[in-house]
Coordinates of C-alpha atoms and ligand atoms in Angstrom, one line a residue:
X456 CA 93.7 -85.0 7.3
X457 CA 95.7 -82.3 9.2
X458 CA 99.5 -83.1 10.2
X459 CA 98.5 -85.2 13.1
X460 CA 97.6 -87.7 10.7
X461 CA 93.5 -87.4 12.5
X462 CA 90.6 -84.9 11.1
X463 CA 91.0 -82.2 13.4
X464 CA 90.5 -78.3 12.0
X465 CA 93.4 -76.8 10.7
X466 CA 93.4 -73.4 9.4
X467 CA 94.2 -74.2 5.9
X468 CA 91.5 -76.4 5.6
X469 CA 89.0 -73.7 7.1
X470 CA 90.1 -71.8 4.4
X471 CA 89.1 -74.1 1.9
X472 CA 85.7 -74.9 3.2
X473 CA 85.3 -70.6 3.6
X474 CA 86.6 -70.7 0.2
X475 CA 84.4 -72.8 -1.3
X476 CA 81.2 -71.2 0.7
X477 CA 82.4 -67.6 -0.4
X478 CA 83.2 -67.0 3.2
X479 CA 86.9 -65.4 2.2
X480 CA 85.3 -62.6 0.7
X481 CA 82.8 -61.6 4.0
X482 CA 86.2 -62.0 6.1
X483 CA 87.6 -59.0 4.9
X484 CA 90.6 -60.2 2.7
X485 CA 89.8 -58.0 -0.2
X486 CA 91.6 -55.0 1.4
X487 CA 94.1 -52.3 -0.7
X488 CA 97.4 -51.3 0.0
X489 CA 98.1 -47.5 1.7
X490 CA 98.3 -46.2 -2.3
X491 CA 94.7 -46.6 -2.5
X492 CA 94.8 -47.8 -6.6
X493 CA 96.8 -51.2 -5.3
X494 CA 94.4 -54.2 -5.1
X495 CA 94.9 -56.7 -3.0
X496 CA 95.2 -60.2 -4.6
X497 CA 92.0 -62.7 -3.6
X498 CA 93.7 -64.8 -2.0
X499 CA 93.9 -65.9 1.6
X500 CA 97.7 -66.8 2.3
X501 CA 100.6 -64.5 1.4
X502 CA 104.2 -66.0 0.1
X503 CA 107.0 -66.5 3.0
X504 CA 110.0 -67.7 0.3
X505 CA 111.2 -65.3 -2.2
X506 CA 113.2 -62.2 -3.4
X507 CA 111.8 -59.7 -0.5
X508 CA 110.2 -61.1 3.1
X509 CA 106.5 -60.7 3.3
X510 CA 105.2 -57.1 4.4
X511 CA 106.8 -54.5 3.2
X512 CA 104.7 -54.2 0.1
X513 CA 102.3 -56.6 0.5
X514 CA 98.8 -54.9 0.3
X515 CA 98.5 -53.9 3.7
X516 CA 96.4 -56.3 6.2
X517 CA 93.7 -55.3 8.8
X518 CA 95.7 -55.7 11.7
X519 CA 99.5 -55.7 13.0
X520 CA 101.2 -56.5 16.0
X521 CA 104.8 -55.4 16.2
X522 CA 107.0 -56.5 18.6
X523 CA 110.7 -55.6 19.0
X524 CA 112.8 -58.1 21.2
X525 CA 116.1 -58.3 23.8
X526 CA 118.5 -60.5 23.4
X527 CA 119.0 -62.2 26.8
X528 CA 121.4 -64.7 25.4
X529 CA 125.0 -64.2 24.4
X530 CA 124.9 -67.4 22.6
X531 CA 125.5 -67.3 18.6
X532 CA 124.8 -70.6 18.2
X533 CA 121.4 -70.2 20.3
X534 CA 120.9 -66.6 18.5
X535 CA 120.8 -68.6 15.1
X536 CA 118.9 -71.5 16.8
X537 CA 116.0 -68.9 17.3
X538 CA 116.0 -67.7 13.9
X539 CA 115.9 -71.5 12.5
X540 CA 113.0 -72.0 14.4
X541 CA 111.3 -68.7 13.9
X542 CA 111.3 -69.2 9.9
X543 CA 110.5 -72.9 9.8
X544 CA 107.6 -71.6 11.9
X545 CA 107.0 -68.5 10.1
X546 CA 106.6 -70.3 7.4
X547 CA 104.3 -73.0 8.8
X548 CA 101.9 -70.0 10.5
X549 CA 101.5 -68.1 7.1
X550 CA 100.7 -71.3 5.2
X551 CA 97.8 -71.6 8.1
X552 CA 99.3 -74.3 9.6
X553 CA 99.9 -74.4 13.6
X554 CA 103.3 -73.3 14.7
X555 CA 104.9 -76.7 15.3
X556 CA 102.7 -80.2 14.7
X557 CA 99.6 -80.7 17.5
X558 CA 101.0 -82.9 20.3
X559 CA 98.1 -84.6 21.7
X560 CA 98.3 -86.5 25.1
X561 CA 101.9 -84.9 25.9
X562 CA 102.8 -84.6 28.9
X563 CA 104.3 -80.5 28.7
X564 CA 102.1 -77.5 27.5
X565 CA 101.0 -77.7 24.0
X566 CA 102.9 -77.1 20.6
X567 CA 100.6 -74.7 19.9
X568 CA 98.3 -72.2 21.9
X569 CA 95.5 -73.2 19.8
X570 CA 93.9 -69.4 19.4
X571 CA 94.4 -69.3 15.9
X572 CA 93.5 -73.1 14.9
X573 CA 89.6 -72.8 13.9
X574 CA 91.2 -69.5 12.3
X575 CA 91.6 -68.8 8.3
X576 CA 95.6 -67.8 7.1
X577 CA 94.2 -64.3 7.2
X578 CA 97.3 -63.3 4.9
X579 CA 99.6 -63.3 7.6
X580 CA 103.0 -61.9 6.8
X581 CA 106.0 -62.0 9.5
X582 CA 108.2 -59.2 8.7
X583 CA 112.1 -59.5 11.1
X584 CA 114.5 -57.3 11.3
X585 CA 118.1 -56.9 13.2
X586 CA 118.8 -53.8 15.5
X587 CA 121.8 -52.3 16.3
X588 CA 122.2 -54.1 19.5
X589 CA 122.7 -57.5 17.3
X590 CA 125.6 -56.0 16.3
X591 CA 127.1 -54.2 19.6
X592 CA 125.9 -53.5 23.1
X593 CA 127.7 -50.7 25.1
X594 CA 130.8 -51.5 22.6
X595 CA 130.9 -55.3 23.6
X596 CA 130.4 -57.4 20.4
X597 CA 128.0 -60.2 21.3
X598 CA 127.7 -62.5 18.7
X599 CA 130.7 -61.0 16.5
X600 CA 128.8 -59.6 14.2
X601 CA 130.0 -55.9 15.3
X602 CA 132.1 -55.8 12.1
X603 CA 128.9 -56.7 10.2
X604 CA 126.7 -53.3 11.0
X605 CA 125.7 -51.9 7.9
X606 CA 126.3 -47.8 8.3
X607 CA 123.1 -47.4 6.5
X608 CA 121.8 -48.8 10.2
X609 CA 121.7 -45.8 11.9
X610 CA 121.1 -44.8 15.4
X611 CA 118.4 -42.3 15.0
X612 CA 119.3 -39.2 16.7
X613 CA 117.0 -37.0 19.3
X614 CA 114.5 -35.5 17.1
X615 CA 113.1 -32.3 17.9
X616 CA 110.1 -32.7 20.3
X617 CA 110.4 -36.0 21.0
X618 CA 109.7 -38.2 24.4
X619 CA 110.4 -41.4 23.8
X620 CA 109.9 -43.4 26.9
X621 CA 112.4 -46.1 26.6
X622 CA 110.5 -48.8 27.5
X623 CA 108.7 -48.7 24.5
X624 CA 111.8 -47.6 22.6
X625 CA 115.0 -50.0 20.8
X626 CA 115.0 -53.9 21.0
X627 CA 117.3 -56.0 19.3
X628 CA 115.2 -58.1 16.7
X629 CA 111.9 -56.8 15.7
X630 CA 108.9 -58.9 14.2
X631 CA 106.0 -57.4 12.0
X632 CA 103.2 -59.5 11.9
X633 CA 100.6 -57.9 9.7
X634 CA 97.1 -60.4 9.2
X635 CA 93.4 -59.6 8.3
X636 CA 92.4 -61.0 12.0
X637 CA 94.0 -59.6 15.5
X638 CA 94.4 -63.2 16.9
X639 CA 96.3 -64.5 13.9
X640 CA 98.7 -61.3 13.9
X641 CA 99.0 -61.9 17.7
X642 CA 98.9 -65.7 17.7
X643 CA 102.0 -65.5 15.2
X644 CA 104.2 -63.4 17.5
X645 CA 103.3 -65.2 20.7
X646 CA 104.3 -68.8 19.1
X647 CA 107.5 -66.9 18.0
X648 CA 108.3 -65.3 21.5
X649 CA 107.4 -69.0 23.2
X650 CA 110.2 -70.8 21.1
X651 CA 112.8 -67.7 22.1
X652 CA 112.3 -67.7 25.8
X653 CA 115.6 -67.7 27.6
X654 CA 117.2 -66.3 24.9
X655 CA 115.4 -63.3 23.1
X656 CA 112.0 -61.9 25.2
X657 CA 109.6 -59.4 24.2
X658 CA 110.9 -55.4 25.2
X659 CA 107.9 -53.8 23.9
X660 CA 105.0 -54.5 21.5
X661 CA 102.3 -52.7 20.0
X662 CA 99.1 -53.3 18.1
X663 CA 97.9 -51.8 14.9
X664 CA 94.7 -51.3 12.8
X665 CA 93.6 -49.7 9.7
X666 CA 90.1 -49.5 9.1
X667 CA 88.2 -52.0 6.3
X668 CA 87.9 -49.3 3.5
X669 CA 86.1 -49.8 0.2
X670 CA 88.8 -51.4 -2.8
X671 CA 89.5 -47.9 -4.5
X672 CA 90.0 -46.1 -1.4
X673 CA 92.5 -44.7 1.1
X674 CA 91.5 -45.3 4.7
X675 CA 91.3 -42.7 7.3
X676 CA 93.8 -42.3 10.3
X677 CA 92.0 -41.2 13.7
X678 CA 92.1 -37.6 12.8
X679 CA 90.0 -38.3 10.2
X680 CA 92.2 -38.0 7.0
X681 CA 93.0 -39.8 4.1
X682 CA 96.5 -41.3 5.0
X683 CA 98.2 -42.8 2.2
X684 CA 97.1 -40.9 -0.4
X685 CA 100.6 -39.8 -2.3
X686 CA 102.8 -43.0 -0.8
X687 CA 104.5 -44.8 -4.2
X688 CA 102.7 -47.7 -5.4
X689 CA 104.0 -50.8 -4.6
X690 CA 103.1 -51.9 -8.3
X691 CA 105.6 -49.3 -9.0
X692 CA 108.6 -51.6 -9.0
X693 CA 111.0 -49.0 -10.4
X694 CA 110.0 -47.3 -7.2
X695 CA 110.3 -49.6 -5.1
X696 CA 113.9 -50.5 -6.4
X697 CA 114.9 -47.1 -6.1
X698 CA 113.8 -45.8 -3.0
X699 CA 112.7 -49.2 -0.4
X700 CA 114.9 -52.0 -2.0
X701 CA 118.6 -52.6 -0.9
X702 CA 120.5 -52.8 -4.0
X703 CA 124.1 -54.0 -4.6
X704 CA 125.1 -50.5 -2.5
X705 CA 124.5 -52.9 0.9
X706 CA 126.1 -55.9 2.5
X707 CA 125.3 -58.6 0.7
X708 CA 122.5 -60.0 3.4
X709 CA 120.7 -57.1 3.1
X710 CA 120.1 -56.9 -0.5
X711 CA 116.6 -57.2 -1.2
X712 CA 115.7 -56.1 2.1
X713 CA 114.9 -52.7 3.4
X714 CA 115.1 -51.0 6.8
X715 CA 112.1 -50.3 8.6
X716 CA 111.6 -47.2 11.0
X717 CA 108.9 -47.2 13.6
X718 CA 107.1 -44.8 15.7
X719 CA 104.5 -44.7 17.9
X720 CA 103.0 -41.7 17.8
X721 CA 100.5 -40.5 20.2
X722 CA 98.1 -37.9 19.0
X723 CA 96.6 -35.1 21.6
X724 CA 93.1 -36.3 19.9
X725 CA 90.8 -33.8 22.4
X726 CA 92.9 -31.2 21.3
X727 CA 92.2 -31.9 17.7
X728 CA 88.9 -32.2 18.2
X729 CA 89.1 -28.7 19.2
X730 CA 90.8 -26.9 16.3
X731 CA 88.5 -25.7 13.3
X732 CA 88.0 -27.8 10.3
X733 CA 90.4 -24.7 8.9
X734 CA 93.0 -25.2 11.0
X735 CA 92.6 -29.1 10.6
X736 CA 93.2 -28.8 6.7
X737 CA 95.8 -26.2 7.0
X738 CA 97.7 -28.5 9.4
X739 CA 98.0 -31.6 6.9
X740 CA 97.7 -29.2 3.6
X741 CA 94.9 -31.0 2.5
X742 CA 90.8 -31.0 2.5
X743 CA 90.0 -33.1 5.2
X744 CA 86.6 -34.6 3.3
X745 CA 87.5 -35.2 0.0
X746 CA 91.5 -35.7 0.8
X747 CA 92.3 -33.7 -2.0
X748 CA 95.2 -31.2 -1.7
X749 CA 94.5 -27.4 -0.4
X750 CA 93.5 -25.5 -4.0
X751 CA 92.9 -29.0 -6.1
X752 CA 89.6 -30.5 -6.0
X753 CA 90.0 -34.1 -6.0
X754 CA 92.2 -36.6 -3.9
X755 CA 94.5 -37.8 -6.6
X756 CA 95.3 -34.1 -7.9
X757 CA 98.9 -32.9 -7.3
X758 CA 99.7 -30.5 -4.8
X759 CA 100.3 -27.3 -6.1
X760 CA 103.1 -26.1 -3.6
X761 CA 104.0 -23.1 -5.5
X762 CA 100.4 -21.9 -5.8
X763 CA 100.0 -18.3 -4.0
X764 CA 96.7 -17.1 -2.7
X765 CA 95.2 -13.4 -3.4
X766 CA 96.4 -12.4 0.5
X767 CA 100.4 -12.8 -0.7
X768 CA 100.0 -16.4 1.7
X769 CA 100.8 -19.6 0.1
X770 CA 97.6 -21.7 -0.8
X771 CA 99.5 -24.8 1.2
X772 CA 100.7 -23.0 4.5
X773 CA 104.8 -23.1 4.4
X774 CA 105.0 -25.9 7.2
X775 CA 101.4 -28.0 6.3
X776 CA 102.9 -31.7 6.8
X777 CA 102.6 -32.5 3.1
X778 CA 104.7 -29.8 2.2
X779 CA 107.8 -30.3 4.2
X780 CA 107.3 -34.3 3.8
X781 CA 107.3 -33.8 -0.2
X782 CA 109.8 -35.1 -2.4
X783 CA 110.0 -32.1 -3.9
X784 CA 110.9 -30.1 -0.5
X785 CA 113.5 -33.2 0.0
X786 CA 115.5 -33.6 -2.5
X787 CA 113.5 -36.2 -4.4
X788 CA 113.6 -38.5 -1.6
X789 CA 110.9 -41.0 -1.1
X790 CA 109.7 -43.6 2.0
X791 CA 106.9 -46.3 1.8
X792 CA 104.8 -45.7 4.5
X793 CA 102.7 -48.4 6.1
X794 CA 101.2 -46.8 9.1
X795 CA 98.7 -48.5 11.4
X796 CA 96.0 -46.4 13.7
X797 CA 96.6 -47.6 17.8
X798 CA 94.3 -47.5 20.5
X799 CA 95.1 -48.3 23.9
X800 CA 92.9 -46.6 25.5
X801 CA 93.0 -43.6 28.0
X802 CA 95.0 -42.6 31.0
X803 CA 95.3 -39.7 32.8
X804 CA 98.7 -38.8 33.0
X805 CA 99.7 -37.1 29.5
X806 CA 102.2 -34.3 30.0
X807 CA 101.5 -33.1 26.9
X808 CA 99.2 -30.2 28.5
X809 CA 99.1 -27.0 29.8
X810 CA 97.7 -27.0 33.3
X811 CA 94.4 -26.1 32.2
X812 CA 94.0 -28.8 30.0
X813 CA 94.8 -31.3 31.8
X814 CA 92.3 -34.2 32.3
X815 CA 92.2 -37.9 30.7
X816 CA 94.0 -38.5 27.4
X817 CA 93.1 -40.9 25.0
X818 CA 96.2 -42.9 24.4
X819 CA 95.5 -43.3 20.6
X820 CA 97.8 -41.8 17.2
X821 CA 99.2 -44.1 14.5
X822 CA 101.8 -46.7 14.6
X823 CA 103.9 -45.0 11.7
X824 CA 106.0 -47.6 10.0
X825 CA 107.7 -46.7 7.0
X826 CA 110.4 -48.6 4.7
X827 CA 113.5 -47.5 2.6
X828 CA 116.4 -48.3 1.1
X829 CA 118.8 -46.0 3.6
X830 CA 117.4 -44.3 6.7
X831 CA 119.9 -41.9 6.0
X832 CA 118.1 -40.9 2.7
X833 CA 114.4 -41.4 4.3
X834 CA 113.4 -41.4 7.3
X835 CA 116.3 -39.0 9.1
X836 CA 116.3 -36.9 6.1
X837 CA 112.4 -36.0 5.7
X838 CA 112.1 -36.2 9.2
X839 CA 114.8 -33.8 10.1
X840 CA 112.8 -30.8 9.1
X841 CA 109.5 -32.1 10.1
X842 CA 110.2 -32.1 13.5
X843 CA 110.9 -28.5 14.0
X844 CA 108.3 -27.2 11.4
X845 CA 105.4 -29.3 11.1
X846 CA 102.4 -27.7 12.1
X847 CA 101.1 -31.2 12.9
X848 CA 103.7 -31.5 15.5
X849 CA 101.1 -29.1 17.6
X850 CA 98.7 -32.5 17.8
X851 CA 101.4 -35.1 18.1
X852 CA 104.3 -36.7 20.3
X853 CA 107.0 -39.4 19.3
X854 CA 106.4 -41.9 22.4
X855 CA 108.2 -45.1 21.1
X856 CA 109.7 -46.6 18.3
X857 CA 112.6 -48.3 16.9
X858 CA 114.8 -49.0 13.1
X859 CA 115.7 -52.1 12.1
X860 CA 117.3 -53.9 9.2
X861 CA 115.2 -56.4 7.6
X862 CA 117.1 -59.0 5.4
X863 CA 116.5 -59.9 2.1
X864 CA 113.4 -62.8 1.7
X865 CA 114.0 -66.2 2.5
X866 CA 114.4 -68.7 0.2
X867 CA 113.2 -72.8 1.0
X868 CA 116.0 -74.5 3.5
X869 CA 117.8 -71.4 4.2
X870 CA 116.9 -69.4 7.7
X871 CA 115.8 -65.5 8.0
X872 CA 119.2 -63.5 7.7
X873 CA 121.2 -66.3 7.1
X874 CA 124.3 -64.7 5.0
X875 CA 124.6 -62.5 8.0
X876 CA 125.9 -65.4 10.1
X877 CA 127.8 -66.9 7.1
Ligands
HEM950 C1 100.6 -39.0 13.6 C2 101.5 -38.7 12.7 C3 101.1 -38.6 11.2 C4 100.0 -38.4 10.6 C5 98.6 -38.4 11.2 C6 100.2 -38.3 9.2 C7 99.2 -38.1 8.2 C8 99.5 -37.9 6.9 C9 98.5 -37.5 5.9 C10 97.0 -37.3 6.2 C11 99.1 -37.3 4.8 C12 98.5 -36.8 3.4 C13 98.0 -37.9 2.6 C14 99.0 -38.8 2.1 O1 99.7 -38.5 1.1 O2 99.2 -39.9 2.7 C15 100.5 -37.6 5.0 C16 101.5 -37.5 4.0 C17 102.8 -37.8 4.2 N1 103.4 -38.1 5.4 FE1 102.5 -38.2 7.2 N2 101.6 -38.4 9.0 C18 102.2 -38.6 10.2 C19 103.5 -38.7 10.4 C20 104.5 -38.7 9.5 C21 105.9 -38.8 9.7 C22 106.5 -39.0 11.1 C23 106.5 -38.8 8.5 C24 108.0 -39.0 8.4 C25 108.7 -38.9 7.4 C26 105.5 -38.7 7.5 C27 105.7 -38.6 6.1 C28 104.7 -38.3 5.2 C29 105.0 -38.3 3.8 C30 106.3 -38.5 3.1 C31 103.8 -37.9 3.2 C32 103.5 -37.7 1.7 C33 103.8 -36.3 1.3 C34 103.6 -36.0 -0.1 O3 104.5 -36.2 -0.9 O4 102.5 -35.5 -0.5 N3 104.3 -38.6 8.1 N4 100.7 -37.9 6.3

């Protein structure tokens, strides 16, 4: 019986019947994490409650849609209305249960849009975080929480080469969901934006995939390399304590969470396509085939970054993108990336060109999303250099993105980011 009390589908109980037929396997749920030695666990649904929300390491899923939300509403009270609703319903969703319980014969549009119900759980994760705008707008404190802004919530500054269009830039409260199947990541976000309408609506969104590699694997990002290949285990909990865990250091609503910085980044892919094999691996430092690093011979060997060839030059070129995004080249400092391929098609606009090149663009790249313990100490710090150096920054342009505090997990009764309102 599902939770209208009749024997209509619901998506937990599709999940047994797939379970029991062996159908959970042929959908795709045995995927890896980025660090391609992670295995993801068997299992259909992924926890809501606990230490750390869902997402950040949770072996990474198929598909993601993020969105990033205004706040239309200067209401607190309506503000923390939303987030009730959006983990009670969180937590339904990821359990494969419709958002809110089916209403047949009402009168008003139905609880749920129904795309997901035939659907398995898909290990959906919903991943929220706060952006500075929670905090203050243009100086005015909203929902007076602008004595709450933790410094380690940064505005990001101009980075060198970047467009951002700012329609697809900011947004006051992001949402991450991450699932094995498009429609259930989607789904998710739509029930979510439904119950907020009048007081937070959707600024931008954007979909993500990664491709369904083999368990011992990294996948492939649309320029045809490994990507993920020397990212820190997420097994590695010392790690992950160290470099994407807020520790005792933060305000006390944000330990156990972690701040998420996101970017979409377009690559100029028929200009890639252009550039010799040679040129491709000198770019990224690494072979493009095999993924192992220039002068090593398998995927999992360390770059050698002092290494000098017999012409004087280094053996990885002194601004391939591993080298300036080592630890070693900053400081020790680490990120967990998470980054999702995009495709949204083509247009003819780019911008990016010289006049001679200029014809239709794919609109394709990688949804990089990455996670840390202070931006400060991550992103902005790795990034800084990158962005005048990088080599890769001859294929690439920052179009969107955003940073975000996530909270700490959720635990049963309590609502996402409660000790921020306490
Ligand atoms: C379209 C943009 C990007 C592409 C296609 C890309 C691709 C790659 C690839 C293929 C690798 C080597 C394999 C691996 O270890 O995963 C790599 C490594 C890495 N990337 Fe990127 N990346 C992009 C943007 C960025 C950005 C914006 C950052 C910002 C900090 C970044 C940080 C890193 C780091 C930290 C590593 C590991 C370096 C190491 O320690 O070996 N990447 N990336």
């Amino acid at each position: 019986m599902n939770d209208r009390g009749d024997d209509k589908p619901t998506r937990r109980k599709f999940l047994a019947a797939a379970a029991a037929g062996g159908l959970v396997a042929a959908a795709g749920v045995n995927r890896e994490v980025c660090a391609a030695i992670d295995a993801a666990p068997a299992t259909s649904t992924e926890p809501f409650f606990g230490l750390h929300q869902g997402g950040i390491v949770t072996p990474i899923q198929g598909h993601t849609y993020f969105a990033a939300f205004d706040l239309v509403s200067e209401r607190r009270d309506k503000l923390i209305d939303v987030l009730r609703s959006w983990t009670l319903t969180s937590a339904r969703m990821t359990a494969g249960q419709p958002a809110a319980t089916l209403d047949d014969g009402a009168a008003g549009p139905p609880n749920d849009t129904g795309e997901a119900l035939d659907l398995p759980p898909a290990r959906l994760t919903l991943t929220f975080g706060f952006g500075a705008g929670l905090f203050t707008e243009d100086g005015r404190d909203r929902f007076g929480l602008s004595g709450r802004r933790p410094d380690a919530l940064v505005d990001l500054p101009h980075f060198d080469g970047d467009q951002l269009v700012s329609a697809l830039t900011g947004g006051d409260l992001s949402v991450q969901a991450c699932a094995d199947d498009p429609q259930v990541a989607f789904h998710a976000v739509r029930q979510l934006a439904r119950q907020s309408a009048g007081i937070a609506q959707i600024r931008w969104a954007q979909t993500g995939f990664v491709p369904a590699f083999a368990p011992g694997q990294t996948p492939r990002n649309l320029m045809g390399f490994k990507d993920g290949t020397n990212n820190p285990s997420v097994n590695d909990a010392d790690a992950m304590e160290r470099f994407v865990w807020v520790g005792g250091d933060g305000p006390d609503w944000m330990r156990g969470g972690s701040y998420v910085v996101v970017r979409r980044i377009r690559m100029a892919l028929e200009r890639w396509d252009h550039a010799g094999l040679d040129l491709q691996e000198r770019t990224f430092g690494r072979h493009k085939y095999s993924g192992a690093p220039l002068g090593g011979r398998n995927e999992f060997d360390l770059p050698d970054l002092d290494a000098v060839a017999k012409d004087g030059n280094s053996v990885i070129p002194d601004y391939a993108h591993i080298r300036l995004a080592a630890a070693s080249s900053n400081g020790g400092l680490r990120i967990l990336r998470r980054p999702y391929s995009y495709n949204d098609g083509m247009d003819f606009t780019g911008g990016r060109k010289s006049a001679p090149e200029e014809g239709p663009d794919y609109d394709a790249g990688l949804l990089f999303v990455c996670y840390q313990r202070d931006p400060r100490a991550g992103f902005m710090r790795i990034f800084e250099g990158m962005s005048k150096l990088d080599m890769l920054n001859h294929f690439v342009t920052h179009t969107g993105g955003g940073i975000f505090a996530c909270p700490g997990g959720v635990s049963q009764g309590e609502f996402i980011g409660q000790r921020l309102f306490e």
